[in-house]
Tab-separated table of C-alpha atoms and ligand atoms in Angstrom:
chain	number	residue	atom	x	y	z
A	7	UNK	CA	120.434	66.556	114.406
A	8	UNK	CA	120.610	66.631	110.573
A	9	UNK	CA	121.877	68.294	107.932
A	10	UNK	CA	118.364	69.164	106.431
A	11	UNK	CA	117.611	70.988	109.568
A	12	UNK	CA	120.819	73.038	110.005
A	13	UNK	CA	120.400	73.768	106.056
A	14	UNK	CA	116.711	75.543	106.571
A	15	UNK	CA	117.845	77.274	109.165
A	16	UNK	CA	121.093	79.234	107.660
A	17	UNK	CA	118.086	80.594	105.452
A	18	UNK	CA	117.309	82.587	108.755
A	19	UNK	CA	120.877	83.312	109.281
A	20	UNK	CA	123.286	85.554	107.748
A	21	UNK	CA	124.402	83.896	104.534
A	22	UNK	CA	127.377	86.175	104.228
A	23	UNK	CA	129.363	85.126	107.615
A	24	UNK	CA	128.244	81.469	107.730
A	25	UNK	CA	128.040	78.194	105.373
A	26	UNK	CA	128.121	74.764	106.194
A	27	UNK	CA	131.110	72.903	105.568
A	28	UNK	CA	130.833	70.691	102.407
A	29	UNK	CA	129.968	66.897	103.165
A	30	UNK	CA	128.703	67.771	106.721
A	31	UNK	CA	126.380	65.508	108.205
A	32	UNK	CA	125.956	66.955	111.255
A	33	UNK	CA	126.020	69.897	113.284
A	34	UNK	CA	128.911	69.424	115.376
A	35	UNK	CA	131.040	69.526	111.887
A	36	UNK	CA	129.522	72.831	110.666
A	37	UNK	CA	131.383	76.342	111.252
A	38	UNK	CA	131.512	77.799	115.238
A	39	UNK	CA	129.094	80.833	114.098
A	40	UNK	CA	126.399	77.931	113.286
A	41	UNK	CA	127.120	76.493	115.968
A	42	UNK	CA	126.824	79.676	118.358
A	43	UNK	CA	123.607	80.872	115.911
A	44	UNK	CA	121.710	77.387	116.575
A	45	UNK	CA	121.843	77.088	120.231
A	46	UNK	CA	120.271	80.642	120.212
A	47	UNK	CA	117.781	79.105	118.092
A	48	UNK	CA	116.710	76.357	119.924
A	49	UNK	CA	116.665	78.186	123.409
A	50	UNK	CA	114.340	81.032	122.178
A	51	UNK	CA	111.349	77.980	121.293
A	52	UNK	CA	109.261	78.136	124.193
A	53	UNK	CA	105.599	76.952	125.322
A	54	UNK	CA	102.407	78.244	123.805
A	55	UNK	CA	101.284	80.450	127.054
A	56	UNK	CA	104.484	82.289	127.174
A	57	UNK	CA	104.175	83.429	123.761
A	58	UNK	CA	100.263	84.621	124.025
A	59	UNK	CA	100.755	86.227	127.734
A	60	UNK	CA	103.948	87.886	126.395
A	61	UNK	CA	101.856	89.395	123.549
A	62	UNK	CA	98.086	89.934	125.128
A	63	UNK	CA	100.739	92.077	127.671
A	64	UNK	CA	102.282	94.215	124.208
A	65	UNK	CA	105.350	92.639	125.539
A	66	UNK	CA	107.677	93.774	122.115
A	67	UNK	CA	110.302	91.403	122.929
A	68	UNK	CA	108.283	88.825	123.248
A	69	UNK	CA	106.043	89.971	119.865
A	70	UNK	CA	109.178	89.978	118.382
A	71	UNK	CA	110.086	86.703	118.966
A	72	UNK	CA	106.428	85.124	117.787
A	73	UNK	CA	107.121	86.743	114.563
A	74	UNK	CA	110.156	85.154	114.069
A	75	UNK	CA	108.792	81.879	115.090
A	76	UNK	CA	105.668	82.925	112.301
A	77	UNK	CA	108.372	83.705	109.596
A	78	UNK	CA	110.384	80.593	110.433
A	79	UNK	CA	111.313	78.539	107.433
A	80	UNK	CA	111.445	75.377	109.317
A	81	UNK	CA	108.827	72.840	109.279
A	82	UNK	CA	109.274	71.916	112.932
A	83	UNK	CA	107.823	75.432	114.456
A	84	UNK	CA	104.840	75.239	112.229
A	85	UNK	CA	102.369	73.866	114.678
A	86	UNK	CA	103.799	76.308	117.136
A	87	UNK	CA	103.321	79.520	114.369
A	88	UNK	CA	100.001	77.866	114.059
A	89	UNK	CA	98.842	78.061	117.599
A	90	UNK	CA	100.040	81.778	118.455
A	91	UNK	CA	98.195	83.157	115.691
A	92	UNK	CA	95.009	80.837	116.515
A	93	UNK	CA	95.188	82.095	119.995
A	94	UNK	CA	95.473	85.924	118.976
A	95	UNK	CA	92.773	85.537	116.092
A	96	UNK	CA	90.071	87.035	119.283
A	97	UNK	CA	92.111	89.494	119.915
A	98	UNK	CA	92.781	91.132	116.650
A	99	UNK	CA	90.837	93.449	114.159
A	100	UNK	CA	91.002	96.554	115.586
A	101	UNK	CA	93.419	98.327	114.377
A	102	UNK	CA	93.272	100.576	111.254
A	103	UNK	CA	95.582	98.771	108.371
A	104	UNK	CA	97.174	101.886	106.584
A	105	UNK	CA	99.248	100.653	103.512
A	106	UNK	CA	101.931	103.157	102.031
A	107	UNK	CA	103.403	102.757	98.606
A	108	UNK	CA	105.758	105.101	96.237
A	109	UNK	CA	108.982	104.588	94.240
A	110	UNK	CA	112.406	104.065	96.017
A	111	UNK	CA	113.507	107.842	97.465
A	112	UNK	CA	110.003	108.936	97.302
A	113	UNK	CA	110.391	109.426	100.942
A	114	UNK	CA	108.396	106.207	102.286
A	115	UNK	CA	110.568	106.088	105.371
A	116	UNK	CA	111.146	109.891	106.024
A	117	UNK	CA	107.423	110.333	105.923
A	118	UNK	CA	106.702	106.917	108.171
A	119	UNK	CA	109.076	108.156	110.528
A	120	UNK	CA	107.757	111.621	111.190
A	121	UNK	CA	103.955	110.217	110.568
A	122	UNK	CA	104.520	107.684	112.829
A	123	UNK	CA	105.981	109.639	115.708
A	124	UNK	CA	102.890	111.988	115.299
A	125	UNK	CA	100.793	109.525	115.788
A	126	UNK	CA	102.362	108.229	119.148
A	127	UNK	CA	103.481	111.433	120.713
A	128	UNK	CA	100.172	113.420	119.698
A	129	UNK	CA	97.672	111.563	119.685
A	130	UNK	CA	98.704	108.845	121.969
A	131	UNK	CA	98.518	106.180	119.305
A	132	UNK	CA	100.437	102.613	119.683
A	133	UNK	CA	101.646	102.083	116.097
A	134	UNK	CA	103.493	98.915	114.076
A	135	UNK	CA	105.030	99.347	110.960
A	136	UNK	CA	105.531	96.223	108.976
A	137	UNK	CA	106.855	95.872	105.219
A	138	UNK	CA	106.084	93.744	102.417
A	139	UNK	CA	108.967	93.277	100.218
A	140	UNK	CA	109.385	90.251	97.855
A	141	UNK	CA	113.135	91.649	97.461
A	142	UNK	CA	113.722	91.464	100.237
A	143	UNK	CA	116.899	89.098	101.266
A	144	UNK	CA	117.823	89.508	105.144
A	145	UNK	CA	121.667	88.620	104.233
A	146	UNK	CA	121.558	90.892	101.787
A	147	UNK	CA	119.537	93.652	103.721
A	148	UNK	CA	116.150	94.819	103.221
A	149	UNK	CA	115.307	97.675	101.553
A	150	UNK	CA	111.975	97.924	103.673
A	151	UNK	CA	111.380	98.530	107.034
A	152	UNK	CA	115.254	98.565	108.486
A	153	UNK	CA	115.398	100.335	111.471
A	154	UNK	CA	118.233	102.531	111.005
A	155	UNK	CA	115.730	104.270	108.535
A	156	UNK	CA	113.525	105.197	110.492
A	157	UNK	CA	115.407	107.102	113.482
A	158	UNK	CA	113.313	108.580	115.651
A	159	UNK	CA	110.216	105.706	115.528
A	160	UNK	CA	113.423	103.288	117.167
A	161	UNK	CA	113.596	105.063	120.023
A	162	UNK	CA	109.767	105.395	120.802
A	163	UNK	CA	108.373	102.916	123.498
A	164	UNK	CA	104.692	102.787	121.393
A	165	UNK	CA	106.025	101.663	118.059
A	166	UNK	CA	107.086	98.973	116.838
A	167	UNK	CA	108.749	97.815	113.577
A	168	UNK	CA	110.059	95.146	111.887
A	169	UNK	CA	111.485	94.413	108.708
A	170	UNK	CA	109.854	92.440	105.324
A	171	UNK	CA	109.297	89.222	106.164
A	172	UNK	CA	111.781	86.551	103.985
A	173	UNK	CA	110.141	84.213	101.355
A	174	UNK	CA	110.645	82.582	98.159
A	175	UNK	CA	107.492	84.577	96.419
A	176	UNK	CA	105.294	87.203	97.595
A	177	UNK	CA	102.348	85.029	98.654
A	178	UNK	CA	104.718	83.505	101.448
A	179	UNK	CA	105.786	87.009	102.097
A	180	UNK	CA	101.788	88.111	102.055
A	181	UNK	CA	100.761	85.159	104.252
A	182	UNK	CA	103.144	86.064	106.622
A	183	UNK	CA	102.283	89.663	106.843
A	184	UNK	CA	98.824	89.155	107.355
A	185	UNK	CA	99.801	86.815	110.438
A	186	UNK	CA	102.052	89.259	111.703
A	187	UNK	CA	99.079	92.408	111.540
A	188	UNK	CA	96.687	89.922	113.510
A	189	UNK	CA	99.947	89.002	116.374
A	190	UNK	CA	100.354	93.273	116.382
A	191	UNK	CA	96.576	93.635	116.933
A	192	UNK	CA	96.633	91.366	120.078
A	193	UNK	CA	99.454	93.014	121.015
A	194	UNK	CA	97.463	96.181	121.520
A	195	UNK	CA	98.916	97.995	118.154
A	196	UNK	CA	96.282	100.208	117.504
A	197	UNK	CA	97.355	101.654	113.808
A	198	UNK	CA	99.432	99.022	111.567
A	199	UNK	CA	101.324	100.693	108.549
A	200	UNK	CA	102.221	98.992	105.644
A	201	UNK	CA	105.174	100.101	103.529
A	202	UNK	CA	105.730	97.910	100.368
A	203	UNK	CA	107.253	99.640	96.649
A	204	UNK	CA	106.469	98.636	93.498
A	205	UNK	CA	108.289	95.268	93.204
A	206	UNK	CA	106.061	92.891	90.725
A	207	UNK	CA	102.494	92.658	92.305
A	208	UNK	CA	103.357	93.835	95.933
A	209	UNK	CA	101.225	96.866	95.870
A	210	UNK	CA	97.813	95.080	94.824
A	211	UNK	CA	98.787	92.240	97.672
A	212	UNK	CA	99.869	95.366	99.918
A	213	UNK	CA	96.504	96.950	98.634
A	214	UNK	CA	94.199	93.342	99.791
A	215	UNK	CA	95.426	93.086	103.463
A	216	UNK	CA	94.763	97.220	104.323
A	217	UNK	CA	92.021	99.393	104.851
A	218	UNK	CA	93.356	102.675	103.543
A	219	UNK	CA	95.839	103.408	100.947
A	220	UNK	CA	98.177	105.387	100.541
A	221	UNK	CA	99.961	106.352	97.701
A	222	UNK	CA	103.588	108.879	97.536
A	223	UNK	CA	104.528	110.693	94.792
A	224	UNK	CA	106.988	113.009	93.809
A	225	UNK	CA	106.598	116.689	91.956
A	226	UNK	CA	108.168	115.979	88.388
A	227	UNK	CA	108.699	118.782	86.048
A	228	UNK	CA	105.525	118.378	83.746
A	229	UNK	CA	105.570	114.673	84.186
A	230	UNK	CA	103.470	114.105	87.142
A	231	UNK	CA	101.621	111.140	85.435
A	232	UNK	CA	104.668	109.534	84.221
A	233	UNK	CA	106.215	106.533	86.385
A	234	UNK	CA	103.578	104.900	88.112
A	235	UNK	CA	100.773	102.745	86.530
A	236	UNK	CA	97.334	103.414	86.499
A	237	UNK	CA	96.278	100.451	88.286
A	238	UNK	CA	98.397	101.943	91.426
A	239	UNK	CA	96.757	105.197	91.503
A	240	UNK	CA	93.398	103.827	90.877
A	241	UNK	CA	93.779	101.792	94.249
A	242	UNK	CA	95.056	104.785	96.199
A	243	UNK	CA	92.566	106.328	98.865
A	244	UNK	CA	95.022	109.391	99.123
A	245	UNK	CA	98.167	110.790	97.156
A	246	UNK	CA	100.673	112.261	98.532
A	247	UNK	CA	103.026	114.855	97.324
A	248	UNK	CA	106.575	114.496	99.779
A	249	UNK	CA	108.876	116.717	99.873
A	250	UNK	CA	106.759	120.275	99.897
A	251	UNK	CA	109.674	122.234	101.445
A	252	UNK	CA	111.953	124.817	100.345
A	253	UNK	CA	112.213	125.599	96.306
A	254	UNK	CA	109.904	122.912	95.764
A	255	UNK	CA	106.871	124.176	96.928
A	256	UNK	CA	105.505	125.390	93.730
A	257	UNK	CA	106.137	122.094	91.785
A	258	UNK	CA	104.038	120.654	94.298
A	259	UNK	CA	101.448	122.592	94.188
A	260	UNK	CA	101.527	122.350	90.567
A	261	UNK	CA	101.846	118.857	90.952
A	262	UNK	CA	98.263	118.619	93.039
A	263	UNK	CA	96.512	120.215	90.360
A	264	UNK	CA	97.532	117.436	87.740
A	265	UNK	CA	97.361	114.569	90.361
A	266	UNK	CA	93.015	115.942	91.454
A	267	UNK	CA	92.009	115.989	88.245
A	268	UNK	CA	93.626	112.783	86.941
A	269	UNK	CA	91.992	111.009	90.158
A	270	UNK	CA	88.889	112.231	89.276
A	271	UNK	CA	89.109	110.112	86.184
A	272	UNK	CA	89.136	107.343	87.856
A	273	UNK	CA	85.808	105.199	88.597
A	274	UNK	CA	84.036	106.136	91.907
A	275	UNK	CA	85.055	104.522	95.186
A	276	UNK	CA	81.896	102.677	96.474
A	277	UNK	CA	81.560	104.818	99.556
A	278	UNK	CA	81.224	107.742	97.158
A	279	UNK	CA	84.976	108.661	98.693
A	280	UNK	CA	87.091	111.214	96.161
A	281	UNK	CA	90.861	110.685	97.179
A	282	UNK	CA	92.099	113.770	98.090
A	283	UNK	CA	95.721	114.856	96.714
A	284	UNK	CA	97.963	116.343	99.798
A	285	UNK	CA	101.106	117.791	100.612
A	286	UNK	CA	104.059	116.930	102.949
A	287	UNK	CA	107.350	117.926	104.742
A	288	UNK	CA	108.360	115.120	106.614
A	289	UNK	CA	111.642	117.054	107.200
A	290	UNK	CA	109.633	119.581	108.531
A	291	UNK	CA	106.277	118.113	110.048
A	292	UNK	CA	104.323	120.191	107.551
A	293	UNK	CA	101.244	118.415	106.273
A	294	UNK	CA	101.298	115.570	108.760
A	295	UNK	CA	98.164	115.848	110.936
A	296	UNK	CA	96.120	116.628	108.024
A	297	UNK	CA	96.934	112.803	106.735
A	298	UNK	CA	95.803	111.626	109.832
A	299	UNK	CA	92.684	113.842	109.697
A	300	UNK	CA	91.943	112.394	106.167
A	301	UNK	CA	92.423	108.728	107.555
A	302	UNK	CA	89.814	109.329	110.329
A	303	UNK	CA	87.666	110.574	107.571
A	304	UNK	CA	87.776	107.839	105.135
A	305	UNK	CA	87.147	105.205	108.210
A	306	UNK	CA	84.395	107.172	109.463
A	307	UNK	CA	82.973	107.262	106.227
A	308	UNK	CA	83.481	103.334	105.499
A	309	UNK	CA	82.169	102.656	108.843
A	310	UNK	CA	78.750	104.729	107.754
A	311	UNK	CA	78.422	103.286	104.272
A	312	UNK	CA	79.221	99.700	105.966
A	313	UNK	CA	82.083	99.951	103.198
A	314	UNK	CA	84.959	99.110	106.327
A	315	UNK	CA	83.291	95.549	106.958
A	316	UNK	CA	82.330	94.465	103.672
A	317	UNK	CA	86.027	95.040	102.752
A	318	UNK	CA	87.447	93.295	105.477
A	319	UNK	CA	84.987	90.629	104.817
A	320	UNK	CA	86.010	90.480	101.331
A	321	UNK	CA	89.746	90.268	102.150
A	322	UNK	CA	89.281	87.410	104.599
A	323	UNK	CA	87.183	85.448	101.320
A	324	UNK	CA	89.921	86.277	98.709
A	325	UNK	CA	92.559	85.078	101.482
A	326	UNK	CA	90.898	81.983	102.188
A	327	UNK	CA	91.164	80.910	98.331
A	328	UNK	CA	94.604	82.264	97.823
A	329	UNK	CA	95.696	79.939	100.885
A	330	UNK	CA	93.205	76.979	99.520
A	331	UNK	CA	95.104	77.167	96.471
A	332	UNK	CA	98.901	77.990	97.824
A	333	UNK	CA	98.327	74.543	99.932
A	334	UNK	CA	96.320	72.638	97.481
A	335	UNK	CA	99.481	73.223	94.828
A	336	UNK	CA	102.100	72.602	97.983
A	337	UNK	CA	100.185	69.566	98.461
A	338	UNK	CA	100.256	68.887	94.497
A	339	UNK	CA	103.916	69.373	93.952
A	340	UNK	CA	104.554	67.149	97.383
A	341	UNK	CA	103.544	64.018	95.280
A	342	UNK	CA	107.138	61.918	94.075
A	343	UNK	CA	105.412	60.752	91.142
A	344	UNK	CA	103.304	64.805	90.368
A	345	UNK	CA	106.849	65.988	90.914
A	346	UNK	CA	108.929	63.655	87.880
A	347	UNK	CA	106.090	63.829	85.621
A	348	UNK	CA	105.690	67.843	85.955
A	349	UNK	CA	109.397	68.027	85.209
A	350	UNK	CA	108.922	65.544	81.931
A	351	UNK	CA	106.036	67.227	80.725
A	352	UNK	CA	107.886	70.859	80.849
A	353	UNK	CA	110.284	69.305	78.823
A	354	UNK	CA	107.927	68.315	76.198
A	355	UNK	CA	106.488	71.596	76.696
A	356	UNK	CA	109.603	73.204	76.251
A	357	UNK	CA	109.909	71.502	72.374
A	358	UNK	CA	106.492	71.598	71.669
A	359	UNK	CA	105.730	67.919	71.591
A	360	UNK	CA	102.413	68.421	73.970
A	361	UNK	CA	100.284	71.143	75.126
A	362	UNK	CA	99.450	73.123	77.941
A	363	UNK	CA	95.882	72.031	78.235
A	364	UNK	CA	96.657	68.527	77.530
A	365	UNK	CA	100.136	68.585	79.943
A	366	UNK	CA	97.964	69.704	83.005
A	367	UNK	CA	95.271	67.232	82.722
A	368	UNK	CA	97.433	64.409	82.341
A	369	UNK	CA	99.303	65.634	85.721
A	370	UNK	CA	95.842	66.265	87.480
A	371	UNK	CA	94.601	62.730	86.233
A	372	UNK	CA	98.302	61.460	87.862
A	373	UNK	CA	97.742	63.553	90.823
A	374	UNK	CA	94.032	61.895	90.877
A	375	UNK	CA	95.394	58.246	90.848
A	376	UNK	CA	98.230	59.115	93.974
A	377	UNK	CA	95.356	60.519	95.842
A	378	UNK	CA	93.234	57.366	95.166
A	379	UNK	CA	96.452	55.307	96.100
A	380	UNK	CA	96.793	56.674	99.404
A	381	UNK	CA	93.476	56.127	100.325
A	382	UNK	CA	93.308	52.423	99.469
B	12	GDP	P1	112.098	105.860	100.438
B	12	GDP	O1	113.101	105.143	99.598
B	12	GDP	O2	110.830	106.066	99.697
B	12	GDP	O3	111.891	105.236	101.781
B	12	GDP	O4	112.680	107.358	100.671
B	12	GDP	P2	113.450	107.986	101.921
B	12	GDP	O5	112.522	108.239	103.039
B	12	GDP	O6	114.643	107.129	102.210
B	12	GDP	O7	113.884	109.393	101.330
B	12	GDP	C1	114.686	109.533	100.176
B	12	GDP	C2	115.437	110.849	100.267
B	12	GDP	O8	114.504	111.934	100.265
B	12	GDP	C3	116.281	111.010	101.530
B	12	GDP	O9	117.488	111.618	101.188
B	12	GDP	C4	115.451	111.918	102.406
B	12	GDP	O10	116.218	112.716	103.271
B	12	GDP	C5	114.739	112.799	101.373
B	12	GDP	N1	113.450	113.259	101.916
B	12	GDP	C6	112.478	112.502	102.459
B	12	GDP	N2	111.450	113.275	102.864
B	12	GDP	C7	111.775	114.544	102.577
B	12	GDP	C8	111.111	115.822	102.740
B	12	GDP	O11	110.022	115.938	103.305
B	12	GDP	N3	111.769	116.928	102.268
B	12	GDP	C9	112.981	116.854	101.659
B	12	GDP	N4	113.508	117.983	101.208
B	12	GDP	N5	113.631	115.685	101.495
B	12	GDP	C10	113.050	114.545	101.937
């Protein structure tokens, strides 16, 4: 068993308790935690069927550990991560993909907890809450979706949640998201909810794999439009004003005013939709069913206007390039001779002596040649 392998998978483990001995070469050299963390590992790969049965039966565990095999770093459960989500492909889409954004301590979490527990114990729903956090760094704890923030969804047999997803860059983190929604669908998850904040481009990739939006805000004293771009607000299907309890009702309501007739600014949604503005107590359950109401009202209105498929449809096209293009430059920087000459030409980039233009086609034209090569 080699190093290489042991290496990938300490990305999966907790960085903080375990290394690997310097010089190892193999396994049996590396620290007892490792050791321990690995055999784990390896015992939890099992066969295809027990995967899909496990998950066509909303088996969590089991969902749980189909995920992890999806979000796996190493290149030897690939063709397994492939299969599960190839086999639950039939038995996904229908589920409504609810995406919730807002700054850190807007109340995300307080309001997914309570929202979420309506949901289940009301209205019977079976609900998954993933996040989308490029941040996100499991050693180091993620922000999103930890369970100890959201108390009372734990201990409720009809959700489900699990953490951001760890990757280098938020199109690994996207890709596996969007796997994870379809495993949750075929798992019988009926309403997925998407929690992301604004970290680099993670609401407009947040925005791409959801059907409805959702955007928190907070009641500022006379700066209601201060602290979250336009772009953001322009996506959102609904705003929500948290924390309409106590002295801060009136800033709230105050707040609604401003946030209705900035949104009517905005350019009209296709379905002729005008986001409404609402307001919430997640402390206190106030508010709660009326988001759900306004969910069921936007999806019966996309459904009518044929909005809902086209947008799906959409998604699926602009995911299918994005992936053509993440594998394509995978592919790209996999070449030996693509890999020295990208590092030589940054360096002439670096002191001017070539150009972008110029830089790029001479690495396509190498990339060209390899390709040729290899087919020979
Ligand atoms: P997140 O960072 O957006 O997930 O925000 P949290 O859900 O962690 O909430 C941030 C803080 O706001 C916490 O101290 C919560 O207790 C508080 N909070 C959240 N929702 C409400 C609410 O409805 N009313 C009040 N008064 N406080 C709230």
């Amino acid at each position: 068993m080699g190093f290489k392998w042991a290496k990938s998978l300490l990305k999966n483990l907790d960085k903080k308790k375990l290394h690997i001995t310097k010089g190892a070469s193999d396994v049996s050299s590396i620290n007892q935690n490792l050791r321990k963390n690995l055999k784990k590992f390896s015992r939890k790969r099992k066969k295809l069927d027990y995967y899909i049965s496990g998950i066509s039966q909303g088996n969590k565990t089991i969902l749980s550990e189909a995920i992890t095999i999806i979000e796996s770093q190493n290149s030897k459960d690939m063709a397994l991560a492939k299969a599960i989500v190839k086999a639950c492909l039939p038995l996904s889409g229908k589920s409504i993909r609810v995406g919730i954004t807002g700054v850190p301590g807007v109340g995300k979490s307080t309001f997914i907890d309570s929202f979420g527990a309506h949901l289940c114990n009301h209205l019977g729903k079976k609900i998954a809450v993933l996040a989308v956090d490029p941040s996100s760094n499991r050693s180091g704890g993620s922000i999103l979706g930890d369970k100890t923030r959201m108390e009372t969804l734990t201990t409720i047999d009809n959700a489900f949640i699990r953490p951001s997803p760890t990757a280098n860059n938020l199109g690994g983190v996207a890709k596996k998201t969007r796997e994870t929604i379809i495993l949750c669908e075929a798992a019988g998850f009926d309403t997925i909810l998407i929690e992301t904040v604004g970290v680099g481009q993670s609401e407009t990739t947040v925005h791409s794999m959801v059907d409805f939006f959702l955007l928190l805000m907070l009641a500022g004293a006379g700066d209601e439009l201060q602290g979250i771009k336009k772009g953001i607000m322009e996506m959102a299907d609904t705003m929500i004003i948290t924390k309409a309890d106590g002295e801060n009702v009136l800033n709230c309501k105050k707040a609604k005013m401003t946030y209705q007739s900035a949104l009517h600014l905005f350019p009209p949604h296709p379905t002729g939709w005008i986001p409404p503005v609402l307001l919430t107590s997640s402390l206190e359950n106030e508010g709660i069913q009326s988001v759900w109401n306004t969910v069921e009202d936007f999806k019966k209105q996309s459904i009518s206007t044929n909005y809902f498929r086209e947008n799906r449809i959409n998604q699926n096209l602009y995911w299918f390039r994005e992936s053509i293009q993440e594998q394509l430059f995978m592919l790209f920087k996999k070449n030996k001779r693509v890999k020295e000459e990208l590092h030589t030409l940054e360096t002439l980039l670096k002191t001017e002596k070539t150009t972008a233009f110029e830089a790029s086609e001479q690495l396509f034209n190498t990339f060209l040649e390899e390709i040729k090569k290899q087919n020979d």
